[in-house]
mmCIF file of C-alpha atoms in Angstrom:
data_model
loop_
_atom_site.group_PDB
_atom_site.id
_atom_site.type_symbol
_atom_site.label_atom_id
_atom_site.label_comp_id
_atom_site.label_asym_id
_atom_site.label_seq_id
_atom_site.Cartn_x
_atom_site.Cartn_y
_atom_site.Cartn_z
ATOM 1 C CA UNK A 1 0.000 0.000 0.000
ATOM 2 C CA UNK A 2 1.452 3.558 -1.305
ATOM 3 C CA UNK A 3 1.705 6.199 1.323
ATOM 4 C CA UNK A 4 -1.505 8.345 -0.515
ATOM 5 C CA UNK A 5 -3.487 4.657 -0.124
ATOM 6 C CA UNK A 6 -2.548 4.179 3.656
ATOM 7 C CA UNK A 7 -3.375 8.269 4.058
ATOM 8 C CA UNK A 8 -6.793 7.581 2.427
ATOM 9 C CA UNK A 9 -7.533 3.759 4.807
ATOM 10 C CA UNK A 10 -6.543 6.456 7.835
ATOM 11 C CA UNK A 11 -9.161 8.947 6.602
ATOM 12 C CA UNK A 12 -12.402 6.440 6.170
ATOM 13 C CA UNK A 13 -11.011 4.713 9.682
ATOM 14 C CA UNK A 14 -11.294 8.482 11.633
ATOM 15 C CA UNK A 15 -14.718 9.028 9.473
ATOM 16 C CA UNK A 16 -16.303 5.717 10.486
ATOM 17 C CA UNK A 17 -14.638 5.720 13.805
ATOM 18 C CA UNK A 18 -16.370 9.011 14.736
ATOM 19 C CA UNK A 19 -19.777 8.258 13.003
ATOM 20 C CA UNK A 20 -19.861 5.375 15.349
ATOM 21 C CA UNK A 21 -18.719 7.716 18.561
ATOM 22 C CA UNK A 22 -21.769 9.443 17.885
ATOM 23 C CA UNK A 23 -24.401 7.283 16.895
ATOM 24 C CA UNK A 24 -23.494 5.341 20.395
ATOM 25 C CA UNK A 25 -23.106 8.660 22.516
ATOM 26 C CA UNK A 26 -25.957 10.788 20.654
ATOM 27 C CA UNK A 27 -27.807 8.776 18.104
ATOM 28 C CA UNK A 28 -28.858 8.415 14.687
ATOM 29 C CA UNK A 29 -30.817 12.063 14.833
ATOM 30 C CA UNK A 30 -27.559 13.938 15.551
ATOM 31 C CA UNK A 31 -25.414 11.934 14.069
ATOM 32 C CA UNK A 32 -25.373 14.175 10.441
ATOM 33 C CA UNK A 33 -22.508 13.958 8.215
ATOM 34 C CA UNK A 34 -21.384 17.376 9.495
ATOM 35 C CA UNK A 35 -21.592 16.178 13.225
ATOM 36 C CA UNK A 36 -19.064 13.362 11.800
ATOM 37 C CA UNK A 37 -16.995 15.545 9.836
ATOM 38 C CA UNK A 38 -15.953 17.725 12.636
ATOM 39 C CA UNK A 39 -15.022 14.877 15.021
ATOM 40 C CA UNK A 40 -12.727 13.358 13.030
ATOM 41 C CA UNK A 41 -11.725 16.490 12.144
ATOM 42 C CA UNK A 42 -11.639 16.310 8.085
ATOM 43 C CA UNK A 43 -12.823 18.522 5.487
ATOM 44 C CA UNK A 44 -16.035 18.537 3.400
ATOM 45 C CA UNK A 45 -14.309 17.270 0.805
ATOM 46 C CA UNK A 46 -12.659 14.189 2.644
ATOM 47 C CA UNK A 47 -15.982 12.681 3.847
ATOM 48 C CA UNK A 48 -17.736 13.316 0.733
ATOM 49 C CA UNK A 49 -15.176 11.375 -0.831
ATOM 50 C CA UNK A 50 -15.334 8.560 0.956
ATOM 51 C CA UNK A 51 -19.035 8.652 1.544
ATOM 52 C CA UNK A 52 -21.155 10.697 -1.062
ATOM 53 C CA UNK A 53 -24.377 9.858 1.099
ATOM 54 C CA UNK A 54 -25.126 10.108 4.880
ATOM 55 C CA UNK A 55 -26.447 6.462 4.000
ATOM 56 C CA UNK A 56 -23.436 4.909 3.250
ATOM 57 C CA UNK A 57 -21.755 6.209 6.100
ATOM 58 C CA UNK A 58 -24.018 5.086 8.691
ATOM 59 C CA UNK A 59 -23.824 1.831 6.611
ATOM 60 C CA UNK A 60 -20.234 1.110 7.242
ATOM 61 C CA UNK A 61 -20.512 2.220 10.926
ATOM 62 C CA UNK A 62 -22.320 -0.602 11.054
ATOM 63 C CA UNK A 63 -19.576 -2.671 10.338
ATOM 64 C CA UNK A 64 -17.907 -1.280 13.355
ATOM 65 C CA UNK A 65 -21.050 -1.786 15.617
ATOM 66 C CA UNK A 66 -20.946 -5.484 15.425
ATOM 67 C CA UNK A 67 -16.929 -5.704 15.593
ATOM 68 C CA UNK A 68 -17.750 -3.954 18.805
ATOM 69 C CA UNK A 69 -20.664 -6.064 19.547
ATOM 70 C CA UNK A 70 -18.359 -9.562 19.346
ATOM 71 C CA UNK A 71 -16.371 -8.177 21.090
ATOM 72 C CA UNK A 72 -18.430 -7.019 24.129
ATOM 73 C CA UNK A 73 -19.515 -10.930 24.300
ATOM 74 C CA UNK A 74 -15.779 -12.167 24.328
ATOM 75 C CA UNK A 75 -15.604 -9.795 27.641
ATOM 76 C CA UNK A 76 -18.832 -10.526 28.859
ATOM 77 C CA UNK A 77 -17.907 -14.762 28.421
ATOM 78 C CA UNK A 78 -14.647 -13.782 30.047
ATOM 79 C CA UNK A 79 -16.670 -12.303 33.176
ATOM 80 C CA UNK A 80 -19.422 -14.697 33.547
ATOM 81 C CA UNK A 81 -19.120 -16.913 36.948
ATOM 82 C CA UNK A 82 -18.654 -20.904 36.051
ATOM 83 C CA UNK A 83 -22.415 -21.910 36.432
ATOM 84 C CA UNK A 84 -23.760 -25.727 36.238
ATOM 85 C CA UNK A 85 -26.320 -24.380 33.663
ATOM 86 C CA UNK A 86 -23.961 -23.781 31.014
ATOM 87 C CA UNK A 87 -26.792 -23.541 28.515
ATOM 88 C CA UNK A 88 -28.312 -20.578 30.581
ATOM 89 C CA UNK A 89 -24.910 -18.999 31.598
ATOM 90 C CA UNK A 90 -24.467 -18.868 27.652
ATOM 91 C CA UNK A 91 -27.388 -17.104 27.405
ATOM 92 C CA UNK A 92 -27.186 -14.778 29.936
ATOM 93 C CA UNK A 93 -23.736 -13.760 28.446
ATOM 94 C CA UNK A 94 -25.207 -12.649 25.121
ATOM 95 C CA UNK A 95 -28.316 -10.811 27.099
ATOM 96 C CA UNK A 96 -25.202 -8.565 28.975
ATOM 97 C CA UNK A 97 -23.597 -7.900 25.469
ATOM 98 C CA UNK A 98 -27.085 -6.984 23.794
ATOM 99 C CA UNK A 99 -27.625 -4.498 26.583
ATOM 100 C CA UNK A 100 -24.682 -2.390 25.732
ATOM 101 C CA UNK A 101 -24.925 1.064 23.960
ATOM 102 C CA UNK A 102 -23.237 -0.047 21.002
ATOM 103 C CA UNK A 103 -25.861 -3.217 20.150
ATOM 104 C CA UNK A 104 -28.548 0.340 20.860
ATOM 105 C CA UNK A 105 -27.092 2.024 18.179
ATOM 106 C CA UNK A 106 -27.543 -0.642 15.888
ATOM 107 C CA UNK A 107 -31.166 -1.063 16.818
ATOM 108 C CA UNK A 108 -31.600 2.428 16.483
ATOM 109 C CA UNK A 109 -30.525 2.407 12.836
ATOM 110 C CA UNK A 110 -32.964 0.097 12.178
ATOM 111 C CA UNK A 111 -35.635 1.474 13.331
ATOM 112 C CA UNK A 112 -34.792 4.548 11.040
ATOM 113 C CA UNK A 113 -34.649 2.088 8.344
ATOM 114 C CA UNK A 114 -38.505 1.332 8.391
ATOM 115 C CA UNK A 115 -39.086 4.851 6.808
ATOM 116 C CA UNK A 116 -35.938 5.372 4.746
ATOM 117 C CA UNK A 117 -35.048 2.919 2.025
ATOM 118 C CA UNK A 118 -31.687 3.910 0.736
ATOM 119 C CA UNK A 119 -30.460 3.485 4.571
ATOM 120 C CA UNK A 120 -32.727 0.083 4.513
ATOM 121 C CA UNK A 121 -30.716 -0.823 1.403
ATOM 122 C CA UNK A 122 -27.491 0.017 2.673
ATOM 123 C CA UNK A 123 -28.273 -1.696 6.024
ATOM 124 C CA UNK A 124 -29.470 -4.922 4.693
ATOM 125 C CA UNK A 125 -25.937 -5.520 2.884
ATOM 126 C CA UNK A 126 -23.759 -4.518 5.981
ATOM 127 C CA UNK A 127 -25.901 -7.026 8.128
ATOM 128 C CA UNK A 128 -26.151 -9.621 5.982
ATOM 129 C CA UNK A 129 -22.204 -9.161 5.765
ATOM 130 C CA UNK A 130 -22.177 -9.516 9.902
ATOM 131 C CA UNK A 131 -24.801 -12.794 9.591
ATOM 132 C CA UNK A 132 -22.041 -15.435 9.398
ATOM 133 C CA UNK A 133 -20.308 -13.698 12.353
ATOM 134 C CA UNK A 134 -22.947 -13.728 14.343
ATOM 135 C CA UNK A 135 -23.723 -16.996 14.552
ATOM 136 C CA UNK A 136 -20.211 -18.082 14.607
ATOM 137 C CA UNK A 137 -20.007 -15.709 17.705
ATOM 138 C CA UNK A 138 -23.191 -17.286 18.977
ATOM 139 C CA UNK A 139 -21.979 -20.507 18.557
ATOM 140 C CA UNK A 140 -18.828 -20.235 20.452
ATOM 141 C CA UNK A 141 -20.818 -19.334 23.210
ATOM 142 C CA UNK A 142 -23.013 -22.086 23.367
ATOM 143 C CA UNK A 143 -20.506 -24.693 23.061
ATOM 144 C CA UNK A 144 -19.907 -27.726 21.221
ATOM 145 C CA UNK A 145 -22.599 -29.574 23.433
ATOM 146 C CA UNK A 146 -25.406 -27.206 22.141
ATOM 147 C CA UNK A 147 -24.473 -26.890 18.345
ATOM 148 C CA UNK A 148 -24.009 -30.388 17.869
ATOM 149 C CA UNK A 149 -27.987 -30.935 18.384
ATOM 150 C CA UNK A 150 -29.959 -31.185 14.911
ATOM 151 C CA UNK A 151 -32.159 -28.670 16.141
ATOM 152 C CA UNK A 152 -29.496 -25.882 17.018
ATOM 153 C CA UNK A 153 -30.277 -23.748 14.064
ATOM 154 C CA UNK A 154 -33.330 -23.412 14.862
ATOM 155 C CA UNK A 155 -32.655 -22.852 18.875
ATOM 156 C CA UNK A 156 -30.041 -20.131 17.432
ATOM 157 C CA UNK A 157 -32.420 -18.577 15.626
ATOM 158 C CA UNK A 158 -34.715 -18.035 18.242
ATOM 159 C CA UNK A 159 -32.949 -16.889 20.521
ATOM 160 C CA UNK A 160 -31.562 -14.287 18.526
ATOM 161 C CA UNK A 161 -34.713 -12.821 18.079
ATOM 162 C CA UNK A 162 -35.805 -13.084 21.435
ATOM 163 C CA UNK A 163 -32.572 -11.514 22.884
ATOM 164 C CA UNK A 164 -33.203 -8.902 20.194
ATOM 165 C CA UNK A 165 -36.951 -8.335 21.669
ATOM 166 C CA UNK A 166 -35.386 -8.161 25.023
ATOM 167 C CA UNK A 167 -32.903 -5.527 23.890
ATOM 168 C CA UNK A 168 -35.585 -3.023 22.488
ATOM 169 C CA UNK A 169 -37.754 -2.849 25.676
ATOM 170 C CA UNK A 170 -35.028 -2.299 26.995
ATOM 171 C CA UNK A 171 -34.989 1.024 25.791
ATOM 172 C CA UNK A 172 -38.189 1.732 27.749
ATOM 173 C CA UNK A 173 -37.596 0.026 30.816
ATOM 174 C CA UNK A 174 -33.626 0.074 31.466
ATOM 175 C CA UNK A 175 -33.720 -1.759 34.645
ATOM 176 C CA UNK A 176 -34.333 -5.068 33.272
ATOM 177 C CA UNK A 177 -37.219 -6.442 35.581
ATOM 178 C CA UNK A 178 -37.456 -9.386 35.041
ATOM 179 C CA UNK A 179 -35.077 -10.807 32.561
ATOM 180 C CA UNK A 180 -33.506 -12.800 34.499
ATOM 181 C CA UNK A 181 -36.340 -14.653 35.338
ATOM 182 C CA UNK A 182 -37.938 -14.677 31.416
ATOM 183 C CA UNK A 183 -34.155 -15.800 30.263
ATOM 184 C CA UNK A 184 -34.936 -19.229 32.843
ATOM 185 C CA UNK A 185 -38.212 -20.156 31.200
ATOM 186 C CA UNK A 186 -36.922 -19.847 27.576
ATOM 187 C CA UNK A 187 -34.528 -22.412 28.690
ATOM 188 C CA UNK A 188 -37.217 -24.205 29.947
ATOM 189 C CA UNK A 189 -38.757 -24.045 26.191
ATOM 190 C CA UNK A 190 -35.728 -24.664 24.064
ATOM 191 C CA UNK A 191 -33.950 -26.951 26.171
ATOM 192 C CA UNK A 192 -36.196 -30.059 25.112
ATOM 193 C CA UNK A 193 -35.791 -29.071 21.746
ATOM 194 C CA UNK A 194 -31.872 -29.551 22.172
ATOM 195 C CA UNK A 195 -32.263 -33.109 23.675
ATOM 196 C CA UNK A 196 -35.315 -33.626 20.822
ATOM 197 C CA UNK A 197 -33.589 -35.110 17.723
ATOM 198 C CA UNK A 198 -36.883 -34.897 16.147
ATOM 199 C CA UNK A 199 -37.403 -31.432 16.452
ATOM 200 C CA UNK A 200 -35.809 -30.172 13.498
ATOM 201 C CA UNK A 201 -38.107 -31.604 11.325
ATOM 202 C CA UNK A 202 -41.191 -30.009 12.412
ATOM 203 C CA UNK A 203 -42.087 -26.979 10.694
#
């Protein structure tokens, strides 16, 4: 890589690096392309450059969210007290990770999504991107024990999106009332289907 090529990776790194700083501190509202321009501290010209629309920008902080997101369940798996229940320790490890301000953030951009399609567009390529990730992430988590059960796709799956349903009441109601509790009876629910080998073939 030339020294102009490394300049311009530098440039898109400070752009997408403060695009994220704000969508996690003040969210997708004030995060404008001229809210991201002056904290990384580049001219018009430099952001346009790398990212003609405010679209695309938020598109490849997105990137950045779920780096930051993986991450946040390493430390949160690192953390987590040895527990019997591995199956609901797992669980409770990616509820602390989905509760952070950066997973927020990427909620929040979709929920902008559902009235703007370029940023719909845009989204739906950097997440489907972060999909194999995700579940790789996921999977590490649960263990070998889990993801070697026919019906761990589908277990995966569902949790996902009830960890994701979790996440946006959040918003609401911050202290988490009674997720601790809720995360014990989906156990209940999907642990069956684990032990279940014919579970994955009902619809």
């Amino acid at each position: 890589m030339s020294k102009r090529e490394e300049q311009r990776a530098a440039t898109r790194r400070l752009l997408v690096d403060a695009a994220v700083e704000s969508l996690v501190e003040k969210g997708v509202a004030a995060t404008t392309t001229l809210e991201v321009q002056r904290r990384a501290g580049v001219s018009r010209g430099a952001l346009l450059h790398h990212f003609p629309t405010h679209e695309e920008l938020l598109g490849a902080a997105v990137g950045r969210l779920v780096q930051r997101n993986e991450d946040a369940v390493q430390e949160e798996l690192a953390a987590a007290p040895p527990s019997e229940d591995g199956l609901l320790r797992s669980v409770r490890v990616l509820r602390a990770a989905l509760r952070r301000p950066a997973f927020g953030a990427e909620l929040e951009l979709w929920a902008v999504a559902r009235t703007n399609p370029r940023l719909r567009q845009v989204l739906r390529r950097a997440e489907g991107a972060a999909r194999r990730d995700l579940y790789r992430v996921i999977g590490e988590v649960l263990g070998p024990d889990v993801t070697a059960a026919p019906s761990y796709p589908l277990v995966a799956e569902l949790t996902v999106q009830m960890l994701r349903g979790m996440a946006i009441s959040d918003a609401l109601y911050r202290d988490g009332t009674g997720g601790d509790a809720l995360l014990e009876r989906w156990i209940e629910v999907v642990r069956p289907l684990l032990t279940d080998p014919s579970a994955e073939e009902r619809p």
